[in-house]
CSV table of C-alpha atoms in Angstrom, one decimal:
chain,number,residue,atom,x,y,z
A,1,MET,CA,119.0,77.7,153.3
A,2,THR,CA,118.1,75.6,150.5
A,3,ASP,CA,113.9,76.0,149.8
A,4,PRO,CA,112.2,72.7,150.7
A,5,ALA,CA,110.8,72.7,147.4
A,6,MET,CA,114.0,73.1,145.6
A,7,ALA,CA,115.7,70.6,147.9
A,8,ASP,CA,113.3,67.7,147.0
A,9,LEU,CA,113.6,68.8,143.3
A,10,GLN,CA,117.2,68.3,143.7
A,11,ARG,CA,117.0,65.1,145.3
A,12,ARG,CA,114.8,63.5,142.4
A,13,GLY,CA,117.6,64.4,140.3
A,14,PHE,CA,116.1,67.5,138.4
A,15,ALA,CA,118.8,70.0,137.2
A,16,GLY,CA,116.7,73.3,137.4
A,17,LEU,CA,112.8,74.6,136.2
A,18,ARG,CA,111.5,75.1,133.0
A,19,VAL,CA,109.1,78.0,133.2
A,20,VAL,CA,106.4,78.3,130.6
A,21,GLY,CA,103.9,81.3,129.7
A,22,ASP,CA,100.5,81.1,129.0
A,23,VAL,CA,99.7,78.2,126.6
A,24,HIS,CA,96.0,79.3,125.4
A,25,GLY,CA,95.8,75.9,123.5
A,26,ASP,CA,98.9,75.7,121.9
A,27,ALA,CA,99.6,72.2,122.2
A,28,VAL,CA,102.5,71.5,119.5
A,29,ALA,CA,104.3,74.4,121.4
A,30,PHE,CA,103.7,73.2,124.7
A,31,ALA,CA,104.4,69.8,123.8
A,32,HIS,CA,108.1,70.8,122.5
A,33,ALA,CA,108.4,72.6,125.9
A,34,VAL,CA,107.7,69.5,127.8
A,35,ALA,CA,110.1,66.9,125.7
A,36,GLY,CA,113.0,69.8,126.1
A,37,ALA,CA,112.5,69.8,129.7
A,38,GLU,CA,112.4,66.0,130.2
A,39,ALA,CA,115.6,65.7,127.6
A,40,GLU,CA,117.2,68.5,129.9
A,41,ARG,CA,116.3,67.0,133.1
A,42,LEU,CA,114.0,70.4,134.3
A,43,PHE,CA,111.2,70.0,136.2
A,44,LEU,CA,108.0,71.6,134.3
A,45,LEU,CA,106.1,74.9,136.0
A,46,GLN,CA,103.5,76.0,133.9
A,47,LEU,CA,102.3,79.8,134.7
A,48,GLY,CA,98.9,79.5,134.4
A,49,ASP,CA,96.3,79.9,131.2
A,50,LEU,CA,96.5,76.4,129.7
A,51,THR,CA,93.3,76.8,127.6
A,52,ASP,CA,91.2,79.0,125.2
A,53,HIS,CA,91.9,80.5,121.9
A,54,GLY,CA,94.2,78.2,120.6
A,55,PRO,CA,93.7,75.2,118.5
A,56,ASP,CA,94.3,72.4,121.1
A,57,SER,CA,93.2,73.0,124.4
A,58,PRO,CA,92.4,69.4,125.1
A,59,GLY,CA,95.8,68.5,123.9
A,60,ALA,CA,97.1,71.4,126.3
A,61,LEU,CA,95.0,69.7,129.1
A,62,ARG,CA,96.2,65.8,128.3
A,63,LEU,CA,100.3,67.3,128.3
A,64,ILE,CA,99.9,68.7,132.1
A,65,PHE,CA,98.0,66.3,133.5
A,66,GLY,CA,100.9,63.7,132.3
A,67,LEU,CA,103.4,66.1,133.8
A,68,LEU,CA,101.4,65.8,137.4
A,69,ASP,CA,101.1,62.1,137.1
A,70,ALA,CA,104.6,61.5,136.5
A,71,ARG,CA,105.8,64.4,139.4
A,72,ARG,CA,107.5,66.3,136.5
A,73,GLY,CA,105.2,69.4,136.4
A,74,ARG,CA,102.7,71.5,137.4
A,75,PHE,CA,100.4,74.4,136.8
A,76,LEU,CA,100.1,77.7,138.6
A,77,LEU,CA,96.1,79.1,138.9
A,78,GLY,CA,95.7,81.3,135.9
A,79,ASN,CA,92.0,83.2,135.1
A,80,HIS,CA,91.5,81.2,132.1
A,81,ASP,CA,92.0,78.1,134.3
A,82,HIS,CA,90.0,79.6,137.4
A,83,LYS,CA,87.1,80.3,134.7
A,84,LEU,CA,86.7,77.0,132.9
A,85,ARG,CA,86.4,75.2,136.5
A,86,ARG,CA,83.6,77.2,137.2
A,87,VAL,CA,81.6,76.5,133.6
A,88,LEU,CA,82.4,73.2,134.2
A,89,THR,CA,80.8,73.4,137.4
A,90,GLY,CA,77.9,74.7,136.4
A,91,GLN,CA,78.3,78.6,137.1
A,92,ARG,CA,77.3,81.2,135.1
A,93,VAL,CA,79.9,82.6,133.2
A,94,HIS,CA,80.4,84.8,130.3
A,95,VAL,CA,81.6,82.7,127.2
A,96,PRO,CA,83.3,84.3,124.5
A,97,PRO,CA,83.0,82.2,121.3
A,98,GLU,CA,86.7,82.6,120.0
A,99,GLY,CA,87.9,81.9,123.8
A,100,LEU,CA,86.3,79.6,126.6
A,101,GLY,CA,83.4,78.7,123.8
A,102,ARG,CA,86.2,77.6,121.4
A,103,THR,CA,87.6,75.2,124.6
A,104,LEU,CA,84.3,73.8,125.4
A,105,ALA,CA,83.7,72.8,121.8
A,106,GLN,CA,86.7,71.4,121.4
A,107,LEU,CA,86.1,68.9,124.7
A,108,ALA,CA,82.8,68.3,123.4
A,109,ALA,CA,84.5,67.0,120.6
A,110,ALA,CA,87.1,65.0,122.3
A,111,PRO,CA,86.7,61.3,122.9
A,112,ASP,CA,88.3,62.0,125.8
A,113,GLY,CA,86.7,64.8,126.7
A,114,GLU,CA,84.7,64.0,130.0
A,115,ALA,CA,87.4,62.8,131.2
A,116,LEU,CA,89.1,66.0,130.8
A,117,LYS,CA,86.7,67.8,131.9
A,118,ARG,CA,86.3,65.8,135.2
A,119,ARG,CA,90.3,66.1,136.0
A,120,ALA,CA,90.0,69.9,135.1
A,121,VAL,CA,87.5,70.3,137.7
A,122,ALA,CA,90.0,68.6,140.3
A,123,GLU,CA,93.0,70.2,139.2
A,124,ILE,CA,92.3,73.4,139.3
A,125,ALA,CA,90.7,73.3,142.4
A,126,VAL,CA,94.1,72.7,144.1
A,127,ALA,CA,96.4,74.7,141.6
A,128,PRO,CA,98.7,77.1,143.8
A,129,ALA,CA,98.0,80.7,142.6
A,130,TRP,CA,101.7,81.8,143.8
A,131,LEU,CA,104.7,80.0,144.3
A,132,ARG,CA,108.3,81.1,145.9
A,133,MET,CA,111.6,79.1,145.4
A,134,ASN,CA,114.0,81.0,147.5
A,135,ASN,CA,114.5,83.7,145.4
A,136,TRP,CA,112.3,83.1,142.6
A,137,LEU,CA,108.5,84.4,142.7
A,138,PHE,CA,105.7,82.8,140.6
A,139,VAL,CA,102.6,84.0,139.7
A,140,HIS,CA,100.1,83.9,136.7
A,141,ALA,CA,99.3,87.9,136.9
A,142,GLY,CA,100.4,90.4,139.4
A,143,TRP,CA,102.6,90.1,142.7
A,144,HIS,CA,101.8,91.8,145.9
A,145,PRO,CA,104.1,91.8,149.2
A,146,ALA,CA,101.7,89.8,151.4
A,147,MET,CA,102.6,86.6,149.0
A,148,LEU,CA,106.1,86.2,150.9
A,149,LEU,CA,104.2,86.2,154.2
A,150,ARG,CA,101.6,83.4,153.5
A,151,PRO,CA,101.4,80.4,150.9
A,152,SER,CA,98.6,80.6,148.5
A,153,PRO,CA,95.3,78.8,149.9
A,154,PRO,CA,95.3,75.1,149.1
A,155,ASP,CA,91.9,75.6,147.4
A,156,ALA,CA,92.5,78.7,145.4
A,157,GLY,CA,90.9,77.3,142.2
A,158,VAL,CA,87.6,77.0,143.9
A,159,GLN,CA,87.4,80.5,146.1
A,160,LYS,CA,86.0,83.7,145.0
A,161,PRO,CA,89.0,85.9,144.7
A,162,ASP,CA,89.8,88.0,147.2
A,163,PRO,CA,91.9,91.0,146.9
A,164,LEU,CA,95.0,88.9,147.0
A,165,LEU,CA,93.8,85.9,144.9
A,166,SER,CA,92.4,88.7,142.4
A,167,ARG,CA,96.1,90.4,142.1
A,168,ALA,CA,97.6,87.1,141.7
A,169,LEU,CA,94.9,86.4,138.4
A,170,PHE,CA,94.0,89.3,137.0
A,171,GLY,CA,96.7,91.5,137.9
A,172,GLN,CA,96.9,95.5,138.7
A,173,VAL,CA,93.4,97.0,137.2
A,174,THR,CA,92.6,100.5,137.2
A,175,GLY,CA,88.7,99.7,136.3
A,176,ARG,CA,88.6,101.2,133.1
A,177,PHE,CA,88.8,99.3,129.6
A,178,ARG,CA,91.1,99.6,126.9
A,179,THR,CA,89.8,100.4,123.5
A,180,ASP,CA,90.4,96.4,122.5
A,181,GLY,CA,88.3,95.7,125.4
A,182,TYR,CA,90.7,94.6,127.6
A,183,PRO,CA,90.9,96.0,131.4
A,184,ASP,CA,93.5,99.0,131.7
A,185,ARG,CA,96.6,97.0,133.4
A,186,VAL,CA,98.8,99.0,135.8
A,187,HIS,CA,102.7,97.3,137.0
A,188,GLY,CA,103.2,99.3,140.0
A,189,TRP,CA,103.4,95.9,142.0
A,190,VAL,CA,106.5,95.6,140.1
A,191,ASP,CA,108.3,98.3,142.4
A,192,ARG,CA,107.9,96.5,145.2
A,193,ILE,CA,109.7,93.0,144.2
A,194,PRO,CA,112.7,93.1,146.8
A,195,PRO,CA,115.9,93.3,145.3
A,196,GLY,CA,117.8,90.4,144.9
A,197,MET,CA,114.5,88.3,143.8
A,198,THR,CA,112.9,88.0,140.6
A,199,LEU,CA,109.4,87.0,139.7
A,200,TYR,CA,108.1,85.1,136.6
A,201,CYS,CA,104.8,85.7,135.3
A,202,GLY,CA,102.3,85.4,132.6
A,203,HIS,CA,98.8,87.0,132.0
A,204,ASP,CA,100.3,90.6,130.1
A,205,ARG,CA,101.4,90.5,126.7
A,206,ARG,CA,103.9,93.4,127.1
A,207,SER,CA,106.7,92.3,124.8
A,208,PRO,CA,107.5,94.5,121.9
A,209,ASP,CA,109.9,91.8,120.2
A,210,GLY,CA,108.7,88.2,121.1
A,211,ARG,CA,111.0,88.0,123.3
A,212,PRO,CA,110.1,87.5,127.4
A,213,TYR,CA,109.9,91.4,128.9
A,214,VAL,CA,111.9,92.2,131.8
A,215,GLN,CA,111.3,94.9,134.1
A,216,GLU,CA,113.4,96.1,136.9
A,217,GLY,CA,111.5,97.9,139.9
A,218,ALA,CA,112.5,100.6,142.0
A,219,ASP,CA,113.4,98.3,145.2
A,220,GLY,CA,115.5,96.4,143.0
A,221,GLY,CA,113.5,93.4,142.3
A,222,LEU,CA,112.7,92.0,138.7
A,223,ALA,CA,110.1,90.8,136.6
A,224,VAL,CA,109.9,88.5,133.9
A,225,PHE,CA,106.7,88.7,131.5
A,226,LEU,CA,106.9,85.0,129.5
A,227,ASP,CA,103.4,85.4,127.5
A,228,THR,CA,104.1,86.1,124.0
A,229,GLY,CA,100.7,85.6,122.6
A,230,ALA,CA,100.5,81.6,122.2
A,231,GLY,CA,97.0,80.6,120.7
A,232,LYS,CA,97.1,84.2,119.8
A,233,GLY,CA,99.1,84.6,116.8
A,234,GLY,CA,102.1,84.9,118.6
A,235,HIS,CA,104.3,81.9,120.2
A,236,LEU,CA,105.1,80.1,123.2
A,237,SER,CA,107.9,81.5,125.6
A,238,TRP,CA,110.0,79.3,128.1
A,239,ILE,CA,113.0,80.1,130.5
A,240,ASP,CA,114.9,77.7,131.9
A,241,LEU,CA,116.5,78.3,135.4
A,242,ARG,CA,119.4,76.0,137.0
A,243,TRP,CA,120.2,75.6,140.3
């Protein structure tokens, strides 16, 4: 049986999906991904973390909002998106100067910065934390089998993360920190992806060669990690999936 979301995209003339990894303010590369998706009649699904670190987070937001308005794309909720909404709604968060601090400065300098802030608050609130389309699974950071049993909360972007939403936003962590200051992440959840299914995610820059990193799990499912360092000295990666 065809997934209802896939059937809707097929009816609207899309030939497949373009799945885009973490953007992190690299609006120039994101614009290339958007233009190519339009040329190939692909619906663009961005896996979260639109902003922070890179040179043009306002530009990245403009692009995704344009896709939403045209019904040609959407984005998943990433941890950086969730944090951006929190700070824009007056909540107390840590603001690293090279990350969220850079985004806030860019928004303050943008002529449409206030409008982008308002739109970001609204759109991040309703961004899904995970999606399934037939045998394709999509999440920002980490998967859990419970995501097969229920859809993402409709207001995931406003929620304080519970264990399942935390897995989607932050992956699986040990509670320790690495020498570079980032949380120690593990990927045992890959072994629980069912056979015949492929999960597409970002968040972890696992690639040793600049290409998306593919890991097969013990149960026969696959995980494709699409974060290749956009906005952080690397580049933006995407993969095209045809019906």
